[in-house]
XYZ file of C-alpha atoms in Angstrom:
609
model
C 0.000 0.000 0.000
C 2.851 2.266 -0.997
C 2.731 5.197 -3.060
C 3.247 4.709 -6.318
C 5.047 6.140 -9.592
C 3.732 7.694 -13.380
C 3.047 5.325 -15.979
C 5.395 6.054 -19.055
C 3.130 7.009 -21.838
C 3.775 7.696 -25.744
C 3.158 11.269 -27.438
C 0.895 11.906 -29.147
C -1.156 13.971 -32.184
C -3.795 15.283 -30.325
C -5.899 17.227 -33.179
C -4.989 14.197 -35.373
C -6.624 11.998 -32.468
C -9.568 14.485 -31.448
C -11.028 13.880 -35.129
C -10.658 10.382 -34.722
C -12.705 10.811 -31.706
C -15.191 12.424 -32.956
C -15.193 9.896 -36.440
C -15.679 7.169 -33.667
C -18.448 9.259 -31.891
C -20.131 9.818 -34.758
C -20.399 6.104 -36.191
C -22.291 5.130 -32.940
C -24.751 7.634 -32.232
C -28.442 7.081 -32.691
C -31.205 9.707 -32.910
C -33.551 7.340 -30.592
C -30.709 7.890 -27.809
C -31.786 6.348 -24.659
C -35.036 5.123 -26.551
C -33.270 2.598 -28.252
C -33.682 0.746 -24.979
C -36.582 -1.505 -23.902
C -37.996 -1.696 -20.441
C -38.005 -4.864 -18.434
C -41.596 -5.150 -18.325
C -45.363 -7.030 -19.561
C -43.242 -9.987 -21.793
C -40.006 -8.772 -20.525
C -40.713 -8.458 -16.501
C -38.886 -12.118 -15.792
C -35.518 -10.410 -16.576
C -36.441 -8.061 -13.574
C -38.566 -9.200 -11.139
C -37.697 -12.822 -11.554
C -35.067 -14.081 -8.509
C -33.156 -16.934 -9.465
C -31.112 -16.695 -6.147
C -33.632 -17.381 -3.449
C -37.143 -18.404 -3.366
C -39.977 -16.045 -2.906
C -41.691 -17.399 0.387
C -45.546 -16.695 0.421
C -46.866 -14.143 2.923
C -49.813 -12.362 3.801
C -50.348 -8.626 2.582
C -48.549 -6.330 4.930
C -51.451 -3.287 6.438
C -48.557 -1.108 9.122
C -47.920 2.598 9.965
C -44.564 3.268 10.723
C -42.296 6.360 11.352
C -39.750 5.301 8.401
C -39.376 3.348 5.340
C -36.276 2.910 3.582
C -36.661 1.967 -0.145
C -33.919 -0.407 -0.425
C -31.714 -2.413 0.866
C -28.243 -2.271 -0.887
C -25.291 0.094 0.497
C -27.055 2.823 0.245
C -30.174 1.861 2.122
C -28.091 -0.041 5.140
C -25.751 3.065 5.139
C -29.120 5.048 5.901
C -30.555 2.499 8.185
C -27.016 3.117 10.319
C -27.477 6.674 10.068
C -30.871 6.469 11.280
C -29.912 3.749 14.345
C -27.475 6.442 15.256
C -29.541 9.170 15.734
C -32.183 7.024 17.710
C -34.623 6.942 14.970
C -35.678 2.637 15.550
C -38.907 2.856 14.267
C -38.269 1.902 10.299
C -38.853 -0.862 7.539
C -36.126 -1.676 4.615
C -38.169 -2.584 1.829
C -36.482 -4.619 -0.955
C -37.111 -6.288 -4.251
C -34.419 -8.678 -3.460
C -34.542 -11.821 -1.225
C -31.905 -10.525 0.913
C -29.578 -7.196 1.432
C -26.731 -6.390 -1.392
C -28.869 -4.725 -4.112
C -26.491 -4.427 -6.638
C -24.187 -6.758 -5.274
C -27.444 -9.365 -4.494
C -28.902 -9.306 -8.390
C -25.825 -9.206 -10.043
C -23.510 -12.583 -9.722
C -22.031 -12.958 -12.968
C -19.262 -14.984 -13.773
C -16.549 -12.653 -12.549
C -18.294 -10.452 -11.275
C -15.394 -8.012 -9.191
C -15.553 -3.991 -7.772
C -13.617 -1.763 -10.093
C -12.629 0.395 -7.744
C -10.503 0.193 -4.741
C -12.682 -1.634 -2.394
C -10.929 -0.221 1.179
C -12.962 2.973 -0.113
C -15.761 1.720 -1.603
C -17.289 -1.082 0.913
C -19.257 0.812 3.750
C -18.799 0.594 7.690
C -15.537 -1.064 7.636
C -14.776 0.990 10.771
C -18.090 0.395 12.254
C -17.905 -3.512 11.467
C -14.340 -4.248 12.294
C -13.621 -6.092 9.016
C -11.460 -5.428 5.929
C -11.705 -6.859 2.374
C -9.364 -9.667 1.487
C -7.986 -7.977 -1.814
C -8.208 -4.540 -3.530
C -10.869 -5.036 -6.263
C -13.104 -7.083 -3.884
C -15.087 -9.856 -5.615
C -18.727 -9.708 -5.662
C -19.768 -12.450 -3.580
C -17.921 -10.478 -0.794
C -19.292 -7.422 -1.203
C -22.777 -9.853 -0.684
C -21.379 -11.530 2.348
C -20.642 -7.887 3.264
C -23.872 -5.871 2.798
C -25.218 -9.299 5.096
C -22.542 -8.528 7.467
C -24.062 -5.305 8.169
C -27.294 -6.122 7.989
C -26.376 -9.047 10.984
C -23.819 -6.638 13.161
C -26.556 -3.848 13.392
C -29.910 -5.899 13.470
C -31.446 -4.882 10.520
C -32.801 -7.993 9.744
C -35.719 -7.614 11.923
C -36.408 -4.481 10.247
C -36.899 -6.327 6.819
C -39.712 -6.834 3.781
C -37.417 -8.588 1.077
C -38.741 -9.565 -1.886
C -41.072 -6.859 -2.595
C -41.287 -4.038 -4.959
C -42.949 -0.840 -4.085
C -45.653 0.465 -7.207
C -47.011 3.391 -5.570
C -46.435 6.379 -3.885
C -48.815 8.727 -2.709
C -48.931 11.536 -0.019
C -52.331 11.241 1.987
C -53.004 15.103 2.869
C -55.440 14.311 5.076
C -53.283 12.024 7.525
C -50.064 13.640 6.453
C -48.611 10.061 5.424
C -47.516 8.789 2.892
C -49.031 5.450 1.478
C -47.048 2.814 -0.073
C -48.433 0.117 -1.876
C -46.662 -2.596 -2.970
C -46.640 -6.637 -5.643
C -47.394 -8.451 -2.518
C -50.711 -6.312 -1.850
C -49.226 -4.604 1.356
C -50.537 -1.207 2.122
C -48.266 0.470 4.582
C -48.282 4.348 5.745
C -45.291 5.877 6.746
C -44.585 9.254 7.768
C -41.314 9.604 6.290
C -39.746 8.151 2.993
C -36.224 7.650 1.749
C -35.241 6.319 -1.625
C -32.451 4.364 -1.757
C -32.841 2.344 -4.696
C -29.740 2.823 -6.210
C -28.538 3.599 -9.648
C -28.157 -0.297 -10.934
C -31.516 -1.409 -9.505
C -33.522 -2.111 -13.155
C -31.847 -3.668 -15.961
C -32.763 -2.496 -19.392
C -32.618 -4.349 -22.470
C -31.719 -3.535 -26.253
C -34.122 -2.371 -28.705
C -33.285 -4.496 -31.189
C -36.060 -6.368 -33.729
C -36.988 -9.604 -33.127
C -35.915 -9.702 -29.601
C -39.035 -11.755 -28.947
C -38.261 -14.340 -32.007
C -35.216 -15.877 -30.791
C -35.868 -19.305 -29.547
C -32.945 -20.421 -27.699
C -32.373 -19.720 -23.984
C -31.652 -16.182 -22.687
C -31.288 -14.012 -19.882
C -29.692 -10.682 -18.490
C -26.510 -10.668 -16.593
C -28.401 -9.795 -13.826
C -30.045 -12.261 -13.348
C -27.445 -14.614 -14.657
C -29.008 -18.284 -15.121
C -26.287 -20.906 -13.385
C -28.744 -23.971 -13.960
C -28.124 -23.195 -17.684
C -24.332 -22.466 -17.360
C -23.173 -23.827 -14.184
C -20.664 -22.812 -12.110
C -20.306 -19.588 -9.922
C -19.672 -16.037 -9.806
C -16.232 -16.960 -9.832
C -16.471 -19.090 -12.675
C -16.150 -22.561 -14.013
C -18.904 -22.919 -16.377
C -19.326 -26.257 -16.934
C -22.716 -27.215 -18.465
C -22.019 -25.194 -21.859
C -19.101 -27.108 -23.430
C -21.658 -27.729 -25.957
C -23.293 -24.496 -26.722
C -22.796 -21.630 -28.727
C -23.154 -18.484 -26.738
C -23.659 -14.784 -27.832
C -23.037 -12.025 -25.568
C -24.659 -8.562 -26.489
C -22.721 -5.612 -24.674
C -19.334 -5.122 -23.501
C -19.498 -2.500 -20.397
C -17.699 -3.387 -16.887
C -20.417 -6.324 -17.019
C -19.140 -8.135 -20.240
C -15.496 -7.267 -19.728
C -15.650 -9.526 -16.453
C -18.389 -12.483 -17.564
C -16.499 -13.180 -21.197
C -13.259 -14.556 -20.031
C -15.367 -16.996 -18.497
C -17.806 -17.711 -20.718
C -15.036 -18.314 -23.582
C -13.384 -21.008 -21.089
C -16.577 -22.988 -20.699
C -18.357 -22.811 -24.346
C -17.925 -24.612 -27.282
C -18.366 -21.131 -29.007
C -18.377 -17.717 -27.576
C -19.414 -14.632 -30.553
C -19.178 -11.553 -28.791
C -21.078 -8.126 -30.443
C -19.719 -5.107 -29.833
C -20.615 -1.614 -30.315
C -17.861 0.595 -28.764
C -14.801 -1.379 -27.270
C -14.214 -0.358 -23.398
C -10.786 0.976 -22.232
C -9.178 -1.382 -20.062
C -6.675 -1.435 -17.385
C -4.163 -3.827 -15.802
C -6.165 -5.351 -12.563
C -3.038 -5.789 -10.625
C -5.190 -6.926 -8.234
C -3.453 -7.388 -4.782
C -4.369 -9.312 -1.550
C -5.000 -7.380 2.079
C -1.191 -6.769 3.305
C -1.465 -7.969 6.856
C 1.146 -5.742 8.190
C -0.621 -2.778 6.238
C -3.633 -3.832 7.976
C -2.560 -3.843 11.483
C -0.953 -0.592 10.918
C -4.201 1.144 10.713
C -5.611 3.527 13.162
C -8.710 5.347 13.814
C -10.051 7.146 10.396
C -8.206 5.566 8.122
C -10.290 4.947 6.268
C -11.818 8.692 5.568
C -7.972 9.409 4.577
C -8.266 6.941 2.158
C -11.193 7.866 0.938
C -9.503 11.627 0.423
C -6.902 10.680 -1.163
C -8.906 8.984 -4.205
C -11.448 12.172 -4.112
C -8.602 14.381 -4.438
C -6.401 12.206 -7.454
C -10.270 11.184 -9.272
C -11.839 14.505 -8.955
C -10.200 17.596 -7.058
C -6.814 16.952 -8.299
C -3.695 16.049 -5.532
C -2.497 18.992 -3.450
C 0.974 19.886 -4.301
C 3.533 16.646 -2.805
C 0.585 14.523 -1.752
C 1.204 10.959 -2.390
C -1.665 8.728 -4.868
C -2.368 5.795 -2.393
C -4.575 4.083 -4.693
C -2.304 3.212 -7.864
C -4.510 2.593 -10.525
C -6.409 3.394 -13.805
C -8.718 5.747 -11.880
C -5.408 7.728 -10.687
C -3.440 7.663 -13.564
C -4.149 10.921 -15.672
C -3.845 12.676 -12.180
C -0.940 10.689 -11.100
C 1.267 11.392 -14.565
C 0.432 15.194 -14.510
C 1.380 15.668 -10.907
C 4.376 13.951 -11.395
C 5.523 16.507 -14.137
C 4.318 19.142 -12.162
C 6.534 17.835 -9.557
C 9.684 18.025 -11.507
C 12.870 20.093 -10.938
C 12.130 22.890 -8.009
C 8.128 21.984 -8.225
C 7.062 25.455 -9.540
C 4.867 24.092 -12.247
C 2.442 23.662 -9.424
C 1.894 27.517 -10.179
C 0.654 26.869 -13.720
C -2.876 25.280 -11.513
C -3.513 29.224 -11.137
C -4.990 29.560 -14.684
C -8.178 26.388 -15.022
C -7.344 27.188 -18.566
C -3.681 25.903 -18.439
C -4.389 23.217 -16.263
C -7.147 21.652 -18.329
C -4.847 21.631 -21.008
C -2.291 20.029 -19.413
C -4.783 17.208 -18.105
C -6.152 16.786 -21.392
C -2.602 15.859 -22.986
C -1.794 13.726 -20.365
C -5.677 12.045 -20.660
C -4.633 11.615 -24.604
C -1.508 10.075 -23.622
C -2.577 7.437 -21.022
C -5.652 6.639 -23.719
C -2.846 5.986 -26.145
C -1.122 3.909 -23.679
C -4.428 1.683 -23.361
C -4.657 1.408 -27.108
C -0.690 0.500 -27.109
C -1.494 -2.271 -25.042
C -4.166 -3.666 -26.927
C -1.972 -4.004 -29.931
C 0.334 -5.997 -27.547
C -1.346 -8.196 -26.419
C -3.995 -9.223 -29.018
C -2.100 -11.541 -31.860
C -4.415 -10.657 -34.568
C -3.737 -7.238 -36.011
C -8.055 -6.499 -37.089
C -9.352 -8.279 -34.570
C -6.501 -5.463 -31.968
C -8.065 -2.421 -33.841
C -11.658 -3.276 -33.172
C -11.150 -3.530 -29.344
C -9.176 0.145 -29.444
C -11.215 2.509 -27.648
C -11.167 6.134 -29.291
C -12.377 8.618 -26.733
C -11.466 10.956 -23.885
C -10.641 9.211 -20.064
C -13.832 8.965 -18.447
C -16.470 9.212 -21.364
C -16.979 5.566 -20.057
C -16.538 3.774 -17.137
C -12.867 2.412 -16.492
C -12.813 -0.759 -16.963
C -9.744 -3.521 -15.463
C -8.957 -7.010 -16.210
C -5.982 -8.838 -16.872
C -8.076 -11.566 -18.572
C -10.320 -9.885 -21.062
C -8.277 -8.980 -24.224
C -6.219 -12.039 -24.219
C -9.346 -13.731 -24.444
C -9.681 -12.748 -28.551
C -6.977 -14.629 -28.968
C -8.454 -18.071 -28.378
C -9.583 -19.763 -31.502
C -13.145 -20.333 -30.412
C -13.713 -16.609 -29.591
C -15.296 -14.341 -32.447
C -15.700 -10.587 -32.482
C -18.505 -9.110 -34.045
C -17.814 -5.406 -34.704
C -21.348 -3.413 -34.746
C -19.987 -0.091 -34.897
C -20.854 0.854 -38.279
C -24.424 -0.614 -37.959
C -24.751 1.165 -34.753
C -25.732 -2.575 -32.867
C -26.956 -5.175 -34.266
C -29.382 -5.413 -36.990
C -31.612 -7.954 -35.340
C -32.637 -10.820 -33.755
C -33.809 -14.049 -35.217
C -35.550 -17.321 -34.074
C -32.500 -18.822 -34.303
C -29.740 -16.208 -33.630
C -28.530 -12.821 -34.314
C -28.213 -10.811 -37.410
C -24.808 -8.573 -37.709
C -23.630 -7.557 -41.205
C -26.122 -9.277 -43.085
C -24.572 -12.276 -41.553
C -26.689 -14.802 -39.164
C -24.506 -16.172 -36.248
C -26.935 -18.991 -34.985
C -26.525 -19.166 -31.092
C -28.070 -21.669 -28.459
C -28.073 -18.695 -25.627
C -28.024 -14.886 -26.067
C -27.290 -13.118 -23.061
C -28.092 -9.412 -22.622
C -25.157 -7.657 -21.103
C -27.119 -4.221 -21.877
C -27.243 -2.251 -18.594
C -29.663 -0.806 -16.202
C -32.121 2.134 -16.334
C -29.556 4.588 -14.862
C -29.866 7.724 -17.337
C -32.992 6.857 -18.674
C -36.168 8.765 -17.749
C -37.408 9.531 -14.264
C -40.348 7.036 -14.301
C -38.186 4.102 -15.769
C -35.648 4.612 -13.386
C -37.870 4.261 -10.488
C -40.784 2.051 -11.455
C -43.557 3.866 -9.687
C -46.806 5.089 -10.281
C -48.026 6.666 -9.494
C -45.228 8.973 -7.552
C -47.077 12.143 -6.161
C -46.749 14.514 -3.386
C -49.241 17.372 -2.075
C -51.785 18.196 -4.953
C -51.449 15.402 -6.732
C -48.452 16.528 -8.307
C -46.287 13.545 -10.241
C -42.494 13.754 -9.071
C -41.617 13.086 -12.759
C -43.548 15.963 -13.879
C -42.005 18.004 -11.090
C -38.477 17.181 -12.319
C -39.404 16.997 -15.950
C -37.281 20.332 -16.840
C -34.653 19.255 -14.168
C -34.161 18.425 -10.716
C -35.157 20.998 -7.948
C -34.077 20.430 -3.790
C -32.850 21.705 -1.195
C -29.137 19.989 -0.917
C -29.904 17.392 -3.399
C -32.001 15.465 -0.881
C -35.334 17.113 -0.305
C -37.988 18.650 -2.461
C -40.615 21.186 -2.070
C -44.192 19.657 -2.624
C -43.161 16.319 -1.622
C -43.396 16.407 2.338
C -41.130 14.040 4.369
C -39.709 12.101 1.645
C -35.991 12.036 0.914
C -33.742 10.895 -1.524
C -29.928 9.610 -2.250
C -28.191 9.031 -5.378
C -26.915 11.650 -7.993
C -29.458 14.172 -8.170
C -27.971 17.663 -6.784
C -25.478 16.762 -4.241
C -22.069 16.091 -3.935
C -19.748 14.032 -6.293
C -17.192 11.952 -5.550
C -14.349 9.271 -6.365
C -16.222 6.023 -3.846
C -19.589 5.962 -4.492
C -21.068 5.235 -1.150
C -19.300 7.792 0.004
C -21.798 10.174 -1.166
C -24.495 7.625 0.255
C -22.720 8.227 3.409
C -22.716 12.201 3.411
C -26.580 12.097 2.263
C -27.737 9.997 5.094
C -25.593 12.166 7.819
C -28.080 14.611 6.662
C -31.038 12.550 6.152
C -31.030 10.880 9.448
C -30.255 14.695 11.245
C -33.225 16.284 9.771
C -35.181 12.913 10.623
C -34.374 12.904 14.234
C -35.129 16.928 14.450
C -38.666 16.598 12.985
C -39.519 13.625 15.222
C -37.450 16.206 18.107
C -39.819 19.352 17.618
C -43.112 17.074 16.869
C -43.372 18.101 13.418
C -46.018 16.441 11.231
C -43.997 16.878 8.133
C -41.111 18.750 6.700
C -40.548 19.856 3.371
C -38.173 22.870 1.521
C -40.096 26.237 0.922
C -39.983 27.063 -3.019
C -37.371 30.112 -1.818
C -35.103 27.626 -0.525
C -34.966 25.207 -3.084
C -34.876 28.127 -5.852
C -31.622 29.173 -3.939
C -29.861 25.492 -3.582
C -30.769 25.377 -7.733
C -29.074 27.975 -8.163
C -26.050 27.735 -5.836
C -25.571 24.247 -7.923
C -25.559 26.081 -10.852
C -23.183 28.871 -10.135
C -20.962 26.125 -8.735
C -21.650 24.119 -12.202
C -18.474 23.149 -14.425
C -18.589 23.531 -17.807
C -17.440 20.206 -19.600
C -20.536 20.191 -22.121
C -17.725 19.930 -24.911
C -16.404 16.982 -22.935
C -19.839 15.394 -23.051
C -20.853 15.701 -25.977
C -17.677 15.052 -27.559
C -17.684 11.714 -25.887
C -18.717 8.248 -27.889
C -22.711 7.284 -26.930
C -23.161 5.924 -23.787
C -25.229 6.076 -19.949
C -22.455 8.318 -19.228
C -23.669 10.679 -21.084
C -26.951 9.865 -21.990
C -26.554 8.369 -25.042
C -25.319 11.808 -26.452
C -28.748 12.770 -26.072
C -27.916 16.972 -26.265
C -30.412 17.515 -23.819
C -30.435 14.399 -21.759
C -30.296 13.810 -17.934
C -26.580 12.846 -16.914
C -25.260 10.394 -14.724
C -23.702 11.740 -12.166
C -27.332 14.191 -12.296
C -26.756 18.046 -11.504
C -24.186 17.828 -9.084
C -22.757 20.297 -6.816
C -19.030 20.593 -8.282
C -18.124 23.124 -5.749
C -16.124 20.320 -3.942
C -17.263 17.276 -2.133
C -15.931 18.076 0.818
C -16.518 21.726 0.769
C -20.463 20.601 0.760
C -19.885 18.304 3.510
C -18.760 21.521 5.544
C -21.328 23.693 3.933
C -24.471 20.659 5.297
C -22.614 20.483 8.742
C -22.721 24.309 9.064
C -26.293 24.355 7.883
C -27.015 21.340 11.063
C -24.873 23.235 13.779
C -27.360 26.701 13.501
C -29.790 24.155 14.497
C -32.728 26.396 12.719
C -33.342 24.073 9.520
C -33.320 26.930 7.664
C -35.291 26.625 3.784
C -37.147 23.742 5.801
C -41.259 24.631 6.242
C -43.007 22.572 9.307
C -45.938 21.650 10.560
């Protein structure tokens, strides 16, 4: 766990390379944008409500009042629940779709299935649980055994509905509660609400024609079908030496499941639309002496040290502790900056200059990727397709040590879509690509979730309304509007996580942790003062808008410039980003600006009654 050193990276032709960008950006996008996309839903619902994990025990309709409901149970919801616990707040239900606690980490149990980021960061409540993953870039089934680990340590259990899925939402005016309604019949009123669904909670599936023809087996990755493939989510799939397999989509999902699935077909034909970037793993076990070196806060150290290489930028001298491809644009630049007597610190002063510089060294760690492609992939065409041509971070980094060698096995094909812009469509026997018809026994849809999409696909509910009536997708149809990204006038008492106006940063939950420090505070003061419900007065909110805007950064050249994708909305020009409308005045400067905002005591922008 030692600091670590640049990467050596070629020069290169930047304008040369910008058009080639934008060539590559251009072959890809579709007008439909995030239409192209099908819902999970009537004939498609299986590939998101079905569980193959656990076994959905009959019950009786739930009728309960209770002060709090959680909408689910993954980090983000069991970060809240601790939140909650802290401040004395008991009386709450977890509600989730799943059989057990993990949302993201509970669906999703592909073949390989690993975090992609460094996992001391990433997994909540170390700390608080007095454990520590076994490697960097955790494997999923331990992020599982973790999100269980916190449900056990804290009790959360009893606290429980799994395997349900909320459809409505409604504020009752007249009993100032809101009413939640649910698959399993349950009605259940609850005075305050917090979403914590997540961003990967609904996978979405591809638009392409005849994707009810095909008569072979399929499923999503997340909800990956081991009776058909055998083995685990570490692998050794065993019951397809016979099959031909096609894999559509080759995100952070595919990069991990192909390896595996090329080692246990007959045939693997893999389609791909835009080739992700790829890093070494270098994944590295726990260092036992590192561990018992630790003291008190480590952690949030940690955890400042990635925010400040991934997003801030490091502080002139400051060491990168976390040595990889999330670093390494930050990492190379410092290091120049860092050269001779250290004065090129000074050129930071002008954003102008610094962007620059960032942006050469992004264009030559991007070549460096590409480089390594050509290394180690033995066929020269086959090299060039899996070359990504686009900016660092216009997708999500992707790291495996395993996935490029891969299209160099002889029962491995590569089917570039690119110029088609995916594939042409789907038959009762296979897939059409190129006018050619690869006939498949299984097609598995490695295609995503409903994480940029609209408001009402993202959530699944409806209706959704607050006082009047009033839809919450109508509400946010021209854009979100809160008060610190986690409350919203005409919706009393219900609060929300995930990237919507609040802070942005390297870990994930993280953030989830920041929201529910707030969450849970003004929680425990409405219950405190005997308030009936709590929401942001239009003033207030109008002011947090625009504090996130004047804090706003630029990068809609960045965006748009980048190749299709959920990043960026499918290059929709007006679509809803990932990361939502964040606050980009500094992560941790909002952290101090919501603790200042708790210490006054007054809930100020907050109307009661």
């Amino acid at each position: 766990m030692r600091p670590c050193a640049p990467t050596q990276t070629p020069d290169v032709d930047r304008d040369a390379l910008r058009q080639k960008y934008l060539a590559e950006r251009d072959k890809r996008l579709r007008p439909e944008g995030q239409q192209q996309y099908l819902e999970a839903e009537d004939e498609f619902a299986d590939f998101y409500e079905s569980d193959p994990h656990l076994p959905v025990i009959p019950r009786d309709p739930i009728t309960d009042e209770v002060e709090v409901v959680v909408l689910g149970g993954g980090f983000a919801g069991l970060i809240t629940a601790h939140r909650l616990r802290e401040q004395g707040v008991t009386d709450f239900r977890i509600i989730e779709l799943g059989g057990d606690f993990g949302g993201v980490w509970y669906w999703n149990r592909y073949p390989g299935i690993q975090i992609d980021s460094d996992a001391y960061c990433y997994l909540p409540l170390l700390e608080e649980t007095g454990y520590l993953p076994t490697e960097k870039f955790t494997h999923g089934d331990e992020c599982y055994e973790h999100a269980q680990r916190i449900g056990k340590t804290f009790g959360f259990y009893d606290s429980a509905i799994f395997h349900t899925m909320v459809k409505q939402l409604e504020w009752d005016e007249q009993i100032n509660r809101w009413h939640i309604r649910t698959n399993r019949g349950d009605d259940i009123k609850a005075r305050f609400v917090i979403m914590c669904q997540g961003p990967y909670n609904r996978p979405k599936l591809p638009g392409i024609p005849g994707i009810k023809d095909f008569r072979g087996h399929t499923f999503h990755t997340a909800r990956w079908d081991y009776d058909y493939t055998g083995g685990n989510s570490r692998g050794g799939l065993d019951k397809i030496a016979d099959k031909t397999i096609a894999i559509i989509g080759t995100g952070s999902t595919g990069i991990q499941a192909i390896p595996h699935l090329a080692r246990g077909a007959e045939h693997l034909v893999v389609f791909q639309r835009t080739p992700s970037y790829i890093f070494e793993r270098g994944d590295v076990f726990t260092d036992p002496e590192w561990a018992a070196s630790l003291k008190p806060g480590w952690r949030d150290a940690r955890q400042r040290n990635f925010h400040n290489a991934a997003f801030a930028f490091y502080n002139p001298g400051e060491p990168d502790l976390i040595c990889d491809g999330w670093t390494e644009v930050a990492r190379n630049l410092a290091a120049k900056l860092n050269a001779g007597d250290g004065s090129g610190w000074a050129q930071l002063a002008d954003p102008e200059v610094f962007l620059e510089l960032k942006e050469i060294e992004d264009y030559r760690a991007m070549q460096r990727l590409r480089d390594r492609v050509a290394e180690i992939v033995t066929d020269p065409d086959t090299a060039e397709i899996l070359k990504p041509y686009y900016r660092n971070m216009c997708k999500r980094p992707c790291f495996s040590d395993e996935y490029l060698p891969t299209f160099n096995r002889p029962n491995v094909t590569l089917v570039d879509v690119s110029g088609t812009k995916g594939v042409e469509r789907i038959t009762e026997k296979g897939v059409v690509a190129g006018d050619v018809e690869y006939e498949v026994d299984c097609l598995i849809f490695a295609s995503g979730f409903e994480i940029t999409t609209s408001l009402d696909r993202q959530y699944d509910i409806e209706p959704f309304t607050g006082r009047d009536g009033t839809s919450l997708y109508d509400h946010w149809g021209g854009g979100f509007r809160t008060l610190h990204g986690v409350m919203t006038h005409g919706f009393p008492n219900i609060l929300f996580t995930g990237f919507i106006q609040g802070g942005v940063t390297a870990a994930t939950t993280l953030m989830f942790e920041q929201q529910a420090d707030h969450i849970a505070y003004i929680v425990k003061q409405a219950q405190a003062r005997g308030v009936t419900y709590a929401e942001p007065t239009a003033e207030a909110q109008a002011e947090w808008v625009a504090t996130v805007r004047a804090n706003s950064v630029d990068n809609t050249t960045f965006v748009t410039e980048c190749t299709p994708g959920y990043y960026n909305a499918e290059g929709e020009p007006n679509g809803r980003g990932f990361l939502g409308d964040p606050f980009w005045g500094g992560f941790y400067e909002l952290s101090d600006l919501l603790q200042a905002w708790r210490d006054t005591g007054r809930l100020e922008g907050l109307t009661f009654e």
